[in-house]
Amino acid sequence: MQPGTVDAKTRRQHEAFVDSPQFAGELARIPLKWRGRVVSQALELMSVWHWRKIFEPVAVKFVRDFAEQYVPAGIDLSQDDADICATAEKAAENVKKMLWTAISDTHARDIIDQECSDYGVLAPEVDDDDLRAVIARVVDPRWWRRQLRKVVGRAFEGGNIRLGYVHYHGEPFASNDAVLSRLAQNRRNAAALEATIVHNEAGQEFSIAELAEKTTANKSIRRGELMLRINGFEAIARECNDAGLFLTWTCPSRFHATLHNGKANPNYDGSDPRAANKYLGKMTALARSALARRGIGLYGFRIAEPHHDGCPHWHMLFFVRALPGYSTPHVKDVAGRAVRIMKRYAWRVDRGEPGAFKRRLDVKRIDWSMGSAAGYIAKYVAKNIDGVADHKTKEGYVVTTDTAGDYELTPSARVEAWAARWGIRQFQQWGGAPVSIWRELRRVPEDMVQEAPPAMAAAWNAVQKIKGEKRACWADYLRAQGGALVKRDDLMITLAKDSKAVVGRYEERERITPYGVYCRQMVGVVFKSVRHVWTPVQGNDARASAGLGFPWTRVNNCTEAAAPGFAAEVSFAPAAAPAPIKFAADDSAQIHHAWLALGACPWPRPVVKGAPIGPAPVPAMTADEQRRAVASWDAIKACPWPRMAPVMDLTPRRGTPRQVADWRAGRLDATELPIDTKPKKGNTP
């Protein structure tokens, strides 16, 4: 019998093993959606290895390796967003409790690293390695929520790709789970933007959703600006007789999980789309450096787009020109020389695989007699932002709109969910003047440029648009800045930036904000821009004006009576930071007594005649006295030494199910619940 083929009796033996309790324990971490395909792949491996009588260890090892790669430790991939939020609350509370046991900074870092590792996330990295900023993040449920959403989403999508759910004949570009999750996130964001009302110093009042519609967050505005810039580059290329190229750069076979026929790719090495996009970025960066060394200038746009299995490829519209330092002046075909250099890096990895020279880099030269160069890339811009009627891929397949329940999954929604899930930048400008200066010039009022130098006046006029009368011109803006290949140090217009220290959510940091522009032709003069200061509108009127019908608190109406003294109308929204407590001189003795009662002392320790003050024998403190002592330490920025956690109140309490849920979530202190004179199992904090 050939390896890989088994008879019916052996097949039943394999199936009996995968149905056994031993193998069921190995499948416990695998989401239900995946188990059928994981078992099928395990059975295939068992058939291959059955002739050596070691099929059972092979199947177990396969499941364990799969779980280690696609199921992060401590994470349930089947949980929804509400469960992720609950897990974030739990993780933040665990870190708070564990940090009480830290005896040094090194010990605190070890605790943080271990807690983050238990949930499959990376410990936060901050500037200057400030431990206080790190702790501020890991004790914040919002930080954990962001990290867990990223880890769970990418792990689940990676498993969907690995098991063959994402392809032309199934769920193209991104899985239905990823698309539905992205649509739900967009709905939550839209509701939050509609609910938030802001006003400026001029008395204008808008919702953030209304303001976002006037920016590039609006898909039609985003598409229009991209096409405006592409047309501007084309105008410069025609003016300077620069050669145009339309390139499609793809990844080696090992980055593709599924073949076009829907079958698994035997060369796939498990790389996710983020790793594939990083590979493309590395190879194109090497090619650009090589072009610069040989004196070939390059400018244009690149667009990242997914293959049917989620692996990215890049479409690039570039214009090339020989610079004064062109190293091979005898080669008149500059575009051909640039293509040869790019192919060298496109074929650099896995050079010997079949089809590499044909598919790795597809090149089309722009024929100006055939029409506009922007037409080569316009459809890719449209179908990756707000969609087109016919979403046809480079292989000739047509991706149509699908449905999942009551939701419509359009091809552009799949592409947008793919880019958001893997953190891939879809559009990027190469070369040319920065778009940040273009946008800042639009904020400069007309009276500021009445007597401006020629370069400033030309750049300002280029960015202005009047509906129905005048359109902005990216080509004129590039001419005013010094051309499409101008270096950053040679720009005629630059940003005027202001740096100031701001208190952020986690630490104080330097924030750099532009407040105008400089012009090289008028040194030392700032053309100030107009920026509004938007302040949130507080109060019920703001929500009423937004058309929202939900209460301010999360308390719902309940028929069960609340415990005496329980305020059902309390809001659980984050409260403002309390004012720092200021102690009078007479209170210092009481605080000192609290330290001594716990066998602790302030830090740094006060020294009298070279010896630190030690604790005095005093009666033991109650749990309530310990809580007051901890509040005193926090108020004066001190800490016990060695650190001691307050004694937990083990008094049996009673309360409604809502009160017990709030107590378990940390929103209600146990002392606020009435004492249970007849305790039952499970109601002791």
XYZ file of C-alpha atoms in Angstrom:
685
model
C 0.000 0.000 0.000
C 1.344 3.410 -0.961
C 1.937 6.028 1.747
C -1.041 8.370 1.998
C -3.638 5.740 1.007
C -5.473 3.747 3.682
C -8.205 1.154 3.608
C -11.646 1.541 5.156
C -10.675 -0.218 8.373
C -7.688 2.078 8.917
C -9.825 5.104 8.091
C -12.311 4.117 10.791
C -9.394 3.755 13.192
C -8.276 7.302 12.436
C -11.791 8.673 12.818
C -12.204 6.889 16.123
C -9.054 8.584 17.398
C -10.172 12.110 16.389
C -13.522 11.426 18.113
C -11.828 10.238 21.318
C -11.790 12.334 24.533
C -7.987 12.579 24.259
C -8.168 14.365 20.913
C -11.193 16.411 22.001
C -9.003 17.972 24.674
C -6.558 19.084 22.003
C -9.412 20.682 20.020
C -10.762 22.598 23.013
C -8.856 25.793 22.120
C -9.838 25.667 18.430
C -12.928 27.788 17.517
C -15.964 25.813 16.405
C -15.813 27.275 12.896
C -12.357 25.792 12.367
C -12.683 22.355 13.947
C -14.082 20.573 10.908
C -11.237 21.666 8.636
C -8.598 21.155 11.323
C -9.811 17.589 11.805
C -9.828 17.033 8.041
C -6.228 18.177 7.724
C -5.270 16.043 10.723
C -6.846 13.008 9.040
C -4.836 13.676 5.892
C -1.610 13.749 7.913
C -2.594 10.579 9.722
C -3.106 8.851 6.371
C 0.365 9.885 5.253
C 2.055 8.689 8.434
C -0.040 5.578 9.145
C 2.463 3.245 7.496
C 4.956 4.162 10.235
C 2.418 3.542 13.008
C 2.900 7.044 14.436
C -0.243 8.715 13.180
C -1.606 9.659 16.635
C 1.395 11.798 17.748
C 1.452 13.447 14.303
C -2.201 14.509 14.598
C -1.727 15.826 18.127
C 1.384 17.776 17.119
C -0.416 19.299 14.127
C -3.296 20.574 16.287
C -0.935 21.930 18.942
C 1.219 23.737 16.371
C -1.870 25.203 14.717
C -3.251 26.424 18.051
C 0.098 27.917 19.046
C 0.235 29.967 15.828
C -3.394 31.033 15.418
C -4.895 30.873 18.927
C -3.050 33.273 21.280
C -2.658 32.110 24.848
C -5.420 33.260 27.162
C -7.670 34.395 24.268
C -11.028 33.013 23.206
C -11.331 33.708 19.482
C -15.077 33.073 19.508
C -15.805 36.034 21.784
C -17.641 39.047 20.421
C -16.784 42.692 21.022
C -18.704 42.821 24.300
C -16.689 39.851 25.585
C -13.462 41.561 24.511
C -14.434 44.635 26.536
C -15.120 42.431 29.572
C -11.764 40.674 29.115
C -10.059 44.075 28.944
C -11.629 45.078 32.269
C -10.483 41.809 33.813
C -6.928 42.173 32.483
C -6.587 45.729 33.805
C -7.798 44.647 37.242
C -5.373 41.710 37.283
C -2.461 44.027 36.548
C -3.512 46.399 39.344
C -3.629 43.559 41.858
C -0.298 42.093 40.767
C 1.501 45.438 40.853
C 0.713 45.688 44.566
C 3.196 42.865 45.106
C 6.032 44.584 43.192
C 9.078 45.352 45.323
C 11.148 47.141 42.654
C 10.923 48.663 39.187
C 12.431 45.540 37.643
C 9.888 43.372 39.416
C 7.055 45.637 38.162
C 8.298 45.310 34.566
C 8.454 41.525 34.903
C 4.866 41.485 36.152
C 3.694 43.624 33.236
C 5.533 41.475 30.687
C 4.046 38.303 32.151
C 0.493 39.657 32.258
C 0.718 40.875 28.659
C 2.158 37.534 27.564
C -0.732 35.690 29.232
C -3.142 37.538 26.937
C -0.989 37.312 23.809
C -0.292 41.058 23.528
C 2.956 42.979 23.491
C 3.934 45.092 26.471
C 3.662 48.830 25.737
C 6.748 50.640 24.496
C 7.078 54.322 25.362
C 9.651 57.026 24.805
C 12.452 57.219 27.393
C 11.244 53.843 28.749
C 9.177 55.651 31.390
C 7.784 53.045 33.793
C 5.021 55.378 34.963
C 3.733 55.742 31.401
C 3.861 51.951 30.926
C 1.887 51.344 34.129
C -0.660 54.003 33.151
C -1.399 52.003 30.007
C -1.583 48.502 31.446
C -4.026 49.544 34.193
C -6.334 51.191 31.633
C -9.080 48.909 30.208
C -9.200 51.048 27.071
C -5.575 50.181 26.239
C -6.315 46.498 26.750
C -9.442 46.801 24.609
C -7.447 48.148 21.663
C -4.752 45.522 21.978
C -7.168 42.608 22.383
C -9.253 43.687 19.405
C -6.130 43.749 17.290
C -4.794 40.393 18.529
C -8.119 38.553 18.345
C -9.023 39.993 14.945
C -5.700 39.247 13.271
C -5.374 35.789 14.803
C -8.881 34.784 13.711
C -8.384 36.203 10.212
C -5.010 34.471 9.933
C -6.639 31.156 10.801
C -9.378 31.747 8.226
C -6.718 32.311 5.567
C -4.702 29.277 6.679
C -7.744 26.969 6.555
C -8.838 28.141 3.109
C -11.912 30.220 3.880
C -10.567 33.302 2.061
C -10.406 32.851 -1.724
C -12.369 33.453 -4.945
C -14.740 30.522 -4.472
C -15.421 31.316 -0.809
C -14.945 34.684 0.882
C -12.642 36.820 -1.321
C -10.167 39.396 0.053
C -11.360 39.105 3.670
C -13.523 36.677 5.601
C -17.144 37.469 6.327
C -16.235 37.627 10.023
C -13.740 40.430 9.381
C -16.139 42.373 7.156
C -19.041 42.128 9.603
C -16.759 43.167 12.461
C -15.585 46.184 10.475
C -19.140 47.182 9.586
C -20.129 46.952 13.259
C -17.134 49.085 14.214
C -18.084 51.678 11.602
C -21.619 51.801 13.014
C -20.299 52.316 16.551
C -17.957 55.045 15.358
C -20.717 56.761 13.401
C -23.004 56.739 16.436
C -20.243 58.165 18.626
C -19.476 60.916 16.096
C -23.146 61.812 15.786
C -23.514 61.913 19.568
C -20.574 64.254 20.136
C -21.357 67.934 19.644
C -18.534 70.488 19.596
C -18.411 74.254 19.260
C -15.632 76.715 18.489
C -14.682 80.194 19.607
C -16.841 81.723 16.859
C -19.987 80.141 18.297
C -20.352 77.545 15.528
C -21.706 74.185 16.671
C -21.517 70.893 14.785
C -21.424 67.201 15.463
C -18.095 65.544 14.781
C -19.813 63.520 12.056
C -20.665 66.746 10.221
C -17.070 67.943 10.491
C -15.729 64.580 9.297
C -17.858 64.826 6.154
C -15.846 67.892 5.143
C -12.473 66.078 5.354
C -10.790 63.181 3.579
C -12.724 60.862 5.912
C -15.477 61.385 3.346
C -14.820 58.730 0.698
C -15.814 60.910 -2.248
C -13.529 63.722 -1.065
C -10.711 61.238 -0.514
C -11.091 59.776 -3.990
C -11.288 63.243 -5.543
C -8.108 64.435 -3.830
C -6.178 61.328 -4.860
C -7.201 61.736 -8.491
C -6.357 65.451 -8.319
C -2.814 64.648 -7.193
C -2.405 61.868 -9.770
C -3.528 64.225 -12.550
C -1.084 66.834 -11.250
C 1.821 64.387 -11.460
C 0.772 63.469 -14.989
C 0.710 67.137 -16.040
C 4.259 67.589 -14.717
C 5.393 64.403 -16.507
C 3.978 65.564 -19.841
C 5.562 68.972 -19.369
C 9.012 67.504 -18.612
C 8.797 64.571 -21.088
C 9.195 62.055 -18.274
C 8.562 58.403 -19.094
C 5.589 56.753 -17.397
C 5.370 53.209 -16.004
C 2.490 51.208 -14.584
C 3.840 48.344 -12.457
C 2.234 45.500 -10.526
C 4.552 44.021 -7.889
C 3.485 40.694 -6.342
C 4.847 38.456 -3.604
C 6.531 35.050 -3.994
C 4.390 31.927 -3.898
C 5.149 31.197 -0.249
C 3.028 34.200 0.818
C -0.123 32.874 -0.925
C -2.288 30.494 1.106
C -4.705 29.430 -1.626
C -4.451 28.741 -5.335
C -6.897 30.222 -7.839
C -8.863 26.976 -7.914
C -9.527 27.182 -4.176
C -7.071 24.465 -3.161
C -4.357 24.990 -0.550
C -0.987 26.165 -1.832
C 1.658 23.563 -0.906
C 4.352 26.269 -0.844
C 2.560 28.430 1.738
C 4.752 29.106 4.788
C 2.076 30.603 7.073
C 2.904 34.284 6.480
C 0.005 36.684 7.041
C -0.836 39.670 4.775
C 0.955 42.051 7.107
C 4.210 40.123 6.672
C 3.681 40.054 2.899
C 3.117 43.814 2.824
C 6.286 44.302 4.858
C 8.181 42.230 2.274
C 6.902 44.443 -0.555
C 7.889 47.549 1.367
C 11.396 46.220 1.935
C 11.963 45.219 -1.692
C 10.631 48.485 -3.129
C 12.712 50.478 -0.643
C 15.848 48.683 -1.850
C 14.863 49.357 -5.465
C 14.268 53.062 -4.793
C 17.646 53.351 -3.090
C 19.312 51.692 -6.068
C 17.556 54.088 -8.455
C 18.660 57.081 -6.397
C 22.281 55.879 -6.401
C 22.199 55.673 -10.199
C 20.700 59.146 -10.588
C 17.178 58.164 -11.628
C 14.382 60.268 -10.160
C 10.990 58.715 -9.498
C 7.610 60.123 -8.460
C 4.026 58.910 -8.493
C 1.635 56.746 -6.458
C 1.369 53.199 -5.241
C -1.829 51.358 -4.246
C -1.942 48.253 -2.048
C -4.647 45.781 -3.056
C -5.414 42.219 -1.885
C -5.309 39.057 -3.946
C -8.288 36.773 -3.542
C -6.606 35.041 -0.567
C -5.715 38.292 1.239
C -2.059 38.426 0.138
C -1.309 42.016 -0.964
C 0.136 43.212 -4.240
C 1.084 46.759 -5.207
C -0.047 48.726 -8.258
C 2.334 51.617 -8.980
C 2.031 54.514 -11.411
C 5.466 56.123 -11.678
C 7.213 58.704 -13.801
C 11.008 58.545 -14.129
C 13.598 61.087 -15.162
C 17.391 61.168 -15.456
C 18.871 63.499 -12.834
C 22.109 65.501 -13.246
C 24.013 62.652 -11.546
C 22.741 59.947 -13.920
C 25.433 57.245 -13.805
C 24.834 55.695 -17.251
C 24.299 58.599 -19.678
C 24.880 56.282 -22.650
C 21.611 54.494 -21.783
C 18.993 56.813 -23.225
C 16.057 54.619 -22.203
C 15.804 55.741 -18.563
C 12.528 53.896 -18.034
C 14.034 50.645 -19.301
C 17.008 51.093 -16.992
C 14.654 51.663 -14.035
C 12.639 48.543 -14.874
C 15.779 46.392 -15.008
C 16.775 47.582 -11.527
C 13.315 46.911 -10.114
C 13.172 43.421 -11.627
C 16.492 42.618 -10.016
C 14.915 43.136 -6.573
C 11.554 41.611 -7.520
C 13.355 38.369 -8.447
C 15.795 38.526 -5.581
C 13.832 36.241 -3.211
C 12.871 32.692 -4.261
C 14.365 33.351 -7.668
C 14.108 29.788 -8.924
C 10.408 29.120 -8.380
C 8.290 28.560 -11.510
C 6.631 31.679 -12.881
C 8.765 34.117 -10.913
C 10.100 35.984 -13.966
C 6.638 36.191 -15.498
C 4.437 37.152 -12.554
C 6.626 38.813 -9.930
C 6.755 42.210 -11.689
C 4.321 43.137 -14.463
C 5.340 46.268 -16.419
C 3.304 48.450 -18.777
C 4.770 51.542 -20.359
C 2.517 54.586 -20.555
C 1.716 55.452 -24.166
C 0.806 59.132 -24.162
C -0.854 58.778 -27.552
C -3.379 56.333 -26.082
C -4.768 58.828 -23.563
C -4.323 59.785 -19.940
C -1.906 57.983 -17.644
C -4.303 58.513 -14.737
C -6.714 56.152 -16.479
C -4.381 53.253 -15.710
C -4.859 53.702 -11.985
C -8.252 55.415 -11.703
C -10.207 52.152 -11.429
C -7.924 50.904 -8.644
C -8.504 54.115 -6.701
C -12.269 53.864 -7.146
C -12.746 50.191 -6.325
C -10.579 50.420 -3.192
C -12.443 53.422 -1.733
C -16.141 53.470 -2.596
C -16.447 50.673 -5.128
C -17.256 50.272 -8.806
C -19.985 48.335 -10.533
C -17.636 45.676 -11.922
C -14.903 44.703 -9.436
C -12.648 42.731 -11.764
C -9.286 41.430 -10.568
C -6.015 41.212 -12.475
C -6.537 37.461 -13.011
C -9.887 38.059 -14.736
C -12.188 37.059 -11.864
C -15.202 39.218 -10.999
C -15.982 39.759 -7.302
C -19.663 40.448 -6.758
C -21.660 41.761 -3.809
C -22.507 39.109 -1.222
C -24.894 39.019 1.725
C -24.509 37.777 5.282
C -27.804 37.844 7.126
C -29.262 41.332 6.726
C -25.943 42.902 5.723
C -24.646 43.555 2.220
C -20.951 42.794 1.766
C -19.713 44.820 -1.187
C -16.248 44.265 -2.726
C -15.059 47.709 -1.566
C -16.242 46.889 1.981
C -14.178 43.694 1.844
C -11.088 45.609 0.724
C -11.575 48.250 3.409
C -12.027 45.564 6.096
C -8.880 43.797 4.838
C -6.786 46.974 5.066
C -8.144 47.843 8.527
C -7.681 44.327 9.889
C -4.024 44.083 8.902
C -3.072 47.755 9.319
C -2.066 48.176 5.663
C -1.756 51.624 4.137
C -3.685 51.521 0.875
C -2.446 54.682 -0.866
C 0.983 56.296 -0.698
C 2.595 59.116 -2.611
C 6.234 58.708 -3.671
C 8.133 61.864 -4.490
C 6.684 65.328 -4.897
C 6.020 67.993 -2.257
C 4.263 66.993 0.993
C 0.486 67.079 1.039
C 0.558 68.394 4.628
C 1.803 71.775 3.351
C -0.898 71.731 0.654
C -3.585 71.319 3.331
C -2.047 73.941 5.622
C -1.980 76.485 2.785
C -5.748 76.108 2.494
C -6.068 77.422 6.049
C -4.070 80.606 5.327
C -6.498 83.535 4.821
C -6.312 85.701 1.732
C -5.295 88.874 3.583
C -2.085 87.142 4.730
C -0.809 86.760 1.150
C -1.600 90.218 -0.211
C 2.096 91.152 -0.300
C 3.541 87.637 -0.341
C 6.554 86.722 -2.512
C 5.896 85.019 -5.880
C 6.440 81.447 -4.675
C 4.058 81.877 -1.747
C 1.406 83.559 -3.887
C 1.641 80.859 -6.559
C 1.383 78.026 -4.016
C -1.547 79.681 -2.246
C -3.423 80.231 -5.510
C -2.787 76.605 -6.524
C -4.478 75.126 -3.468
C -7.572 77.355 -3.500
C -10.787 76.197 -5.077
C -14.063 77.984 -5.759
C -17.023 75.758 -6.475
C -18.105 76.184 -10.067
C -15.345 78.683 -10.869
C -11.857 77.441 -9.988
C -10.309 74.077 -9.241
C -7.223 73.411 -7.165
C -4.151 72.371 -9.181
C -1.558 69.982 -7.791
C 0.743 70.632 -10.757
C 0.881 74.390 -10.017
C 1.577 73.596 -6.380
C 4.507 71.353 -7.382
C 5.884 74.057 -9.686
C 5.756 76.601 -6.855
C 7.543 74.176 -4.532
C 10.354 73.452 -6.973
C 9.101 70.566 -9.090
C 8.008 66.947 -8.695
C 11.486 65.763 -7.660
C 12.248 68.553 -5.186
C 14.121 67.480 -2.059
C 12.734 68.238 1.382
C 15.610 70.629 2.121
C 14.895 72.602 -1.072
C 11.161 73.191 -0.618
C 10.076 76.784 -1.168
C 7.203 76.483 1.323
C 7.588 74.673 4.644
C 5.466 74.231 7.749
C 5.756 76.527 10.747
C 5.442 74.248 13.775
C 4.870 74.876 17.450
C 5.915 72.463 20.167
C 4.278 72.440 23.569
C 3.881 70.031 26.456
C 0.402 68.562 26.809
C -0.996 66.221 29.419
C -2.225 63.164 27.593
C -4.185 60.204 28.820
C -1.083 58.393 30.046
C 1.742 60.895 30.394
C 2.884 64.390 29.584
C 4.351 64.616 26.113
C 5.489 67.067 23.498
C 2.941 67.760 20.802
C 3.993 69.448 17.569
C 1.242 71.293 15.716
C 1.525 73.502 12.611
C 0.280 77.057 12.881
C 1.202 78.377 9.429
C 3.865 78.205 6.729
C 7.265 79.725 5.960
C 8.428 80.901 2.549
C 12.075 80.645 1.579
C 11.801 83.959 -0.281
C 10.791 85.804 2.918
C 12.924 84.507 5.772
C 11.568 84.827 9.299
C 7.971 85.618 8.313
C 5.169 83.225 9.228
C 1.999 83.154 7.167
C -0.359 82.100 9.930
C -3.237 79.764 9.278
C -6.689 79.924 10.821
C -7.400 77.071 13.193
C -10.499 76.712 15.316
C -10.451 75.342 18.853
C -13.268 72.831 19.156
C -14.690 72.142 22.610
C -17.206 69.384 23.421
C -20.649 70.588 24.404
C -21.622 69.221 27.807
C -25.140 68.530 28.986
C -28.275 66.752 27.874
C -28.979 69.271 25.120
C -25.993 68.016 23.149
C -27.323 64.498 22.978
C -30.835 65.644 22.320
C -29.674 67.682 19.358
C -27.869 64.617 18.008
C -31.133 62.684 17.915
C -30.104 59.991 20.400
C -32.613 58.149 22.512
C -30.534 56.417 25.163
C -30.088 57.437 28.820
C -26.969 58.937 30.305
C -26.379 55.965 32.621
C -26.178 52.249 31.969
C -28.790 51.517 34.696
C -31.909 49.817 33.378
C -35.338 49.587 34.955
C -35.580 46.520 37.163
C -38.550 45.098 39.062
C -36.372 43.788 41.870
C -36.064 46.113 44.845
C -32.663 47.631 45.463
C -30.870 47.412 48.771
C -31.382 50.277 51.241
C -29.208 53.246 50.450
C -28.400 52.144 46.887
C -28.591 55.023 44.382
C -29.949 53.498 41.179
C -29.578 56.811 39.380
C -25.814 56.951 39.752
C -23.857 57.399 36.503
C -21.002 55.003 35.780
C -19.327 57.352 33.300
C -15.648 58.039 34.100
C -15.552 60.754 36.719
C -13.229 63.734 36.594
C -9.972 63.407 38.483
C -10.495 64.440 42.141
C -8.719 67.463 43.486
C -5.528 66.577 45.371
C -5.890 66.389 49.126
C -3.906 68.992 51.051
C -2.920 68.085 54.588
C -2.476 70.553 57.383
C 0.543 70.356 59.661
C -1.534 68.702 62.393
C -2.485 65.860 60.080
C 1.104 64.696 59.561
C 1.082 62.860 62.886
C -2.022 60.914 61.860
C -0.462 59.906 58.537
C 2.740 58.883 60.329
C 0.626 56.747 62.672
C -0.978 55.058 59.668
C 2.421 54.125 58.233
C 3.622 52.750 61.555
C 0.432 50.775 62.071
C 1.081 48.937 58.806
C 4.765 48.426 59.489
C 5.543 50.828 56.650
C 7.195 54.167 56.085
C 7.200 56.940 53.452
C 9.432 56.660 50.411
C 12.149 57.867 50.255
C 12.607 56.879 53.880
C 13.344 59.710 56.325
C 16.697 59.291 58.052
C 17.534 60.397 61.597
C 21.240 60.265 62.569
C 21.980 57.870 59.677
C 19.305 55.300 60.527
C 15.882 55.000 58.898
C 12.795 55.403 61.012
C 11.386 51.991 61.857
C 7.823 50.974 62.669
C 6.616 51.038 66.242
C 4.547 48.226 67.758
C 0.930 49.375 67.461
C -2.398 47.555 67.374
C -3.411 45.956 64.072
C -5.482 48.076 61.699
C -8.920 47.173 60.428
C -9.675 46.869 56.709
C -11.428 50.262 56.715
C -8.432 51.933 58.396
C -6.132 50.367 55.824
C -8.206 51.755 52.948
C -8.011 55.233 54.452
C -4.252 54.830 54.855
C -3.860 53.815 51.199
C -5.811 56.934 50.170
C -3.467 59.021 52.294
C -0.387 57.542 50.604
C -1.848 58.295 47.194
C -2.673 61.867 48.164
C 0.913 62.651 49.193
C 2.550 60.519 46.472
C 3.997 58.046 49.011
C 3.892 54.265 49.202
C 4.117 51.564 51.877
C 7.349 49.661 52.187
C 7.252 46.755 51.852
C 4.081 47.092 49.843
C 0.983 45.512 51.365
C -2.404 45.025 49.764
C -5.365 46.053 51.960
C -7.018 43.196 53.788
C -10.000 41.965 51.768
C -13.380 42.429 53.396
C -14.773 38.893 53.776
C -18.012 39.949 55.462
C -21.007 38.173 53.823
C -23.103 40.643 51.848
C -26.439 40.523 50.082
C -27.723 42.442 47.094
C -29.665 42.322 43.864
C -28.177 40.549 40.805
C -27.389 43.956 39.306
C -25.511 45.017 42.452
C -23.565 41.766 42.532
C -22.634 42.202 38.846
C -21.467 45.770 39.513
C -19.445 44.560 42.507
C -17.758 41.823 40.449
C -16.940 44.362 37.691
C -15.356 46.717 40.240
C -17.998 49.435 39.844
C -19.393 48.939 43.369
C -17.503 48.622 46.635
C -18.434 45.636 48.786
C -19.000 47.883 51.804
C -21.906 49.517 49.964
C -23.863 46.251 50.072
C -25.839 45.366 53.229
C -24.509 42.623 55.511
C -26.141 39.231 55.017
C -27.135 37.771 58.387
C -27.856 34.400 56.769
C -24.989 33.957 54.295
C -25.144 31.454 51.472
C -22.356 30.016 49.364
C -21.159 32.408 46.675
C -22.148 35.790 48.121
C -18.978 36.427 50.113
C -16.673 38.956 48.399
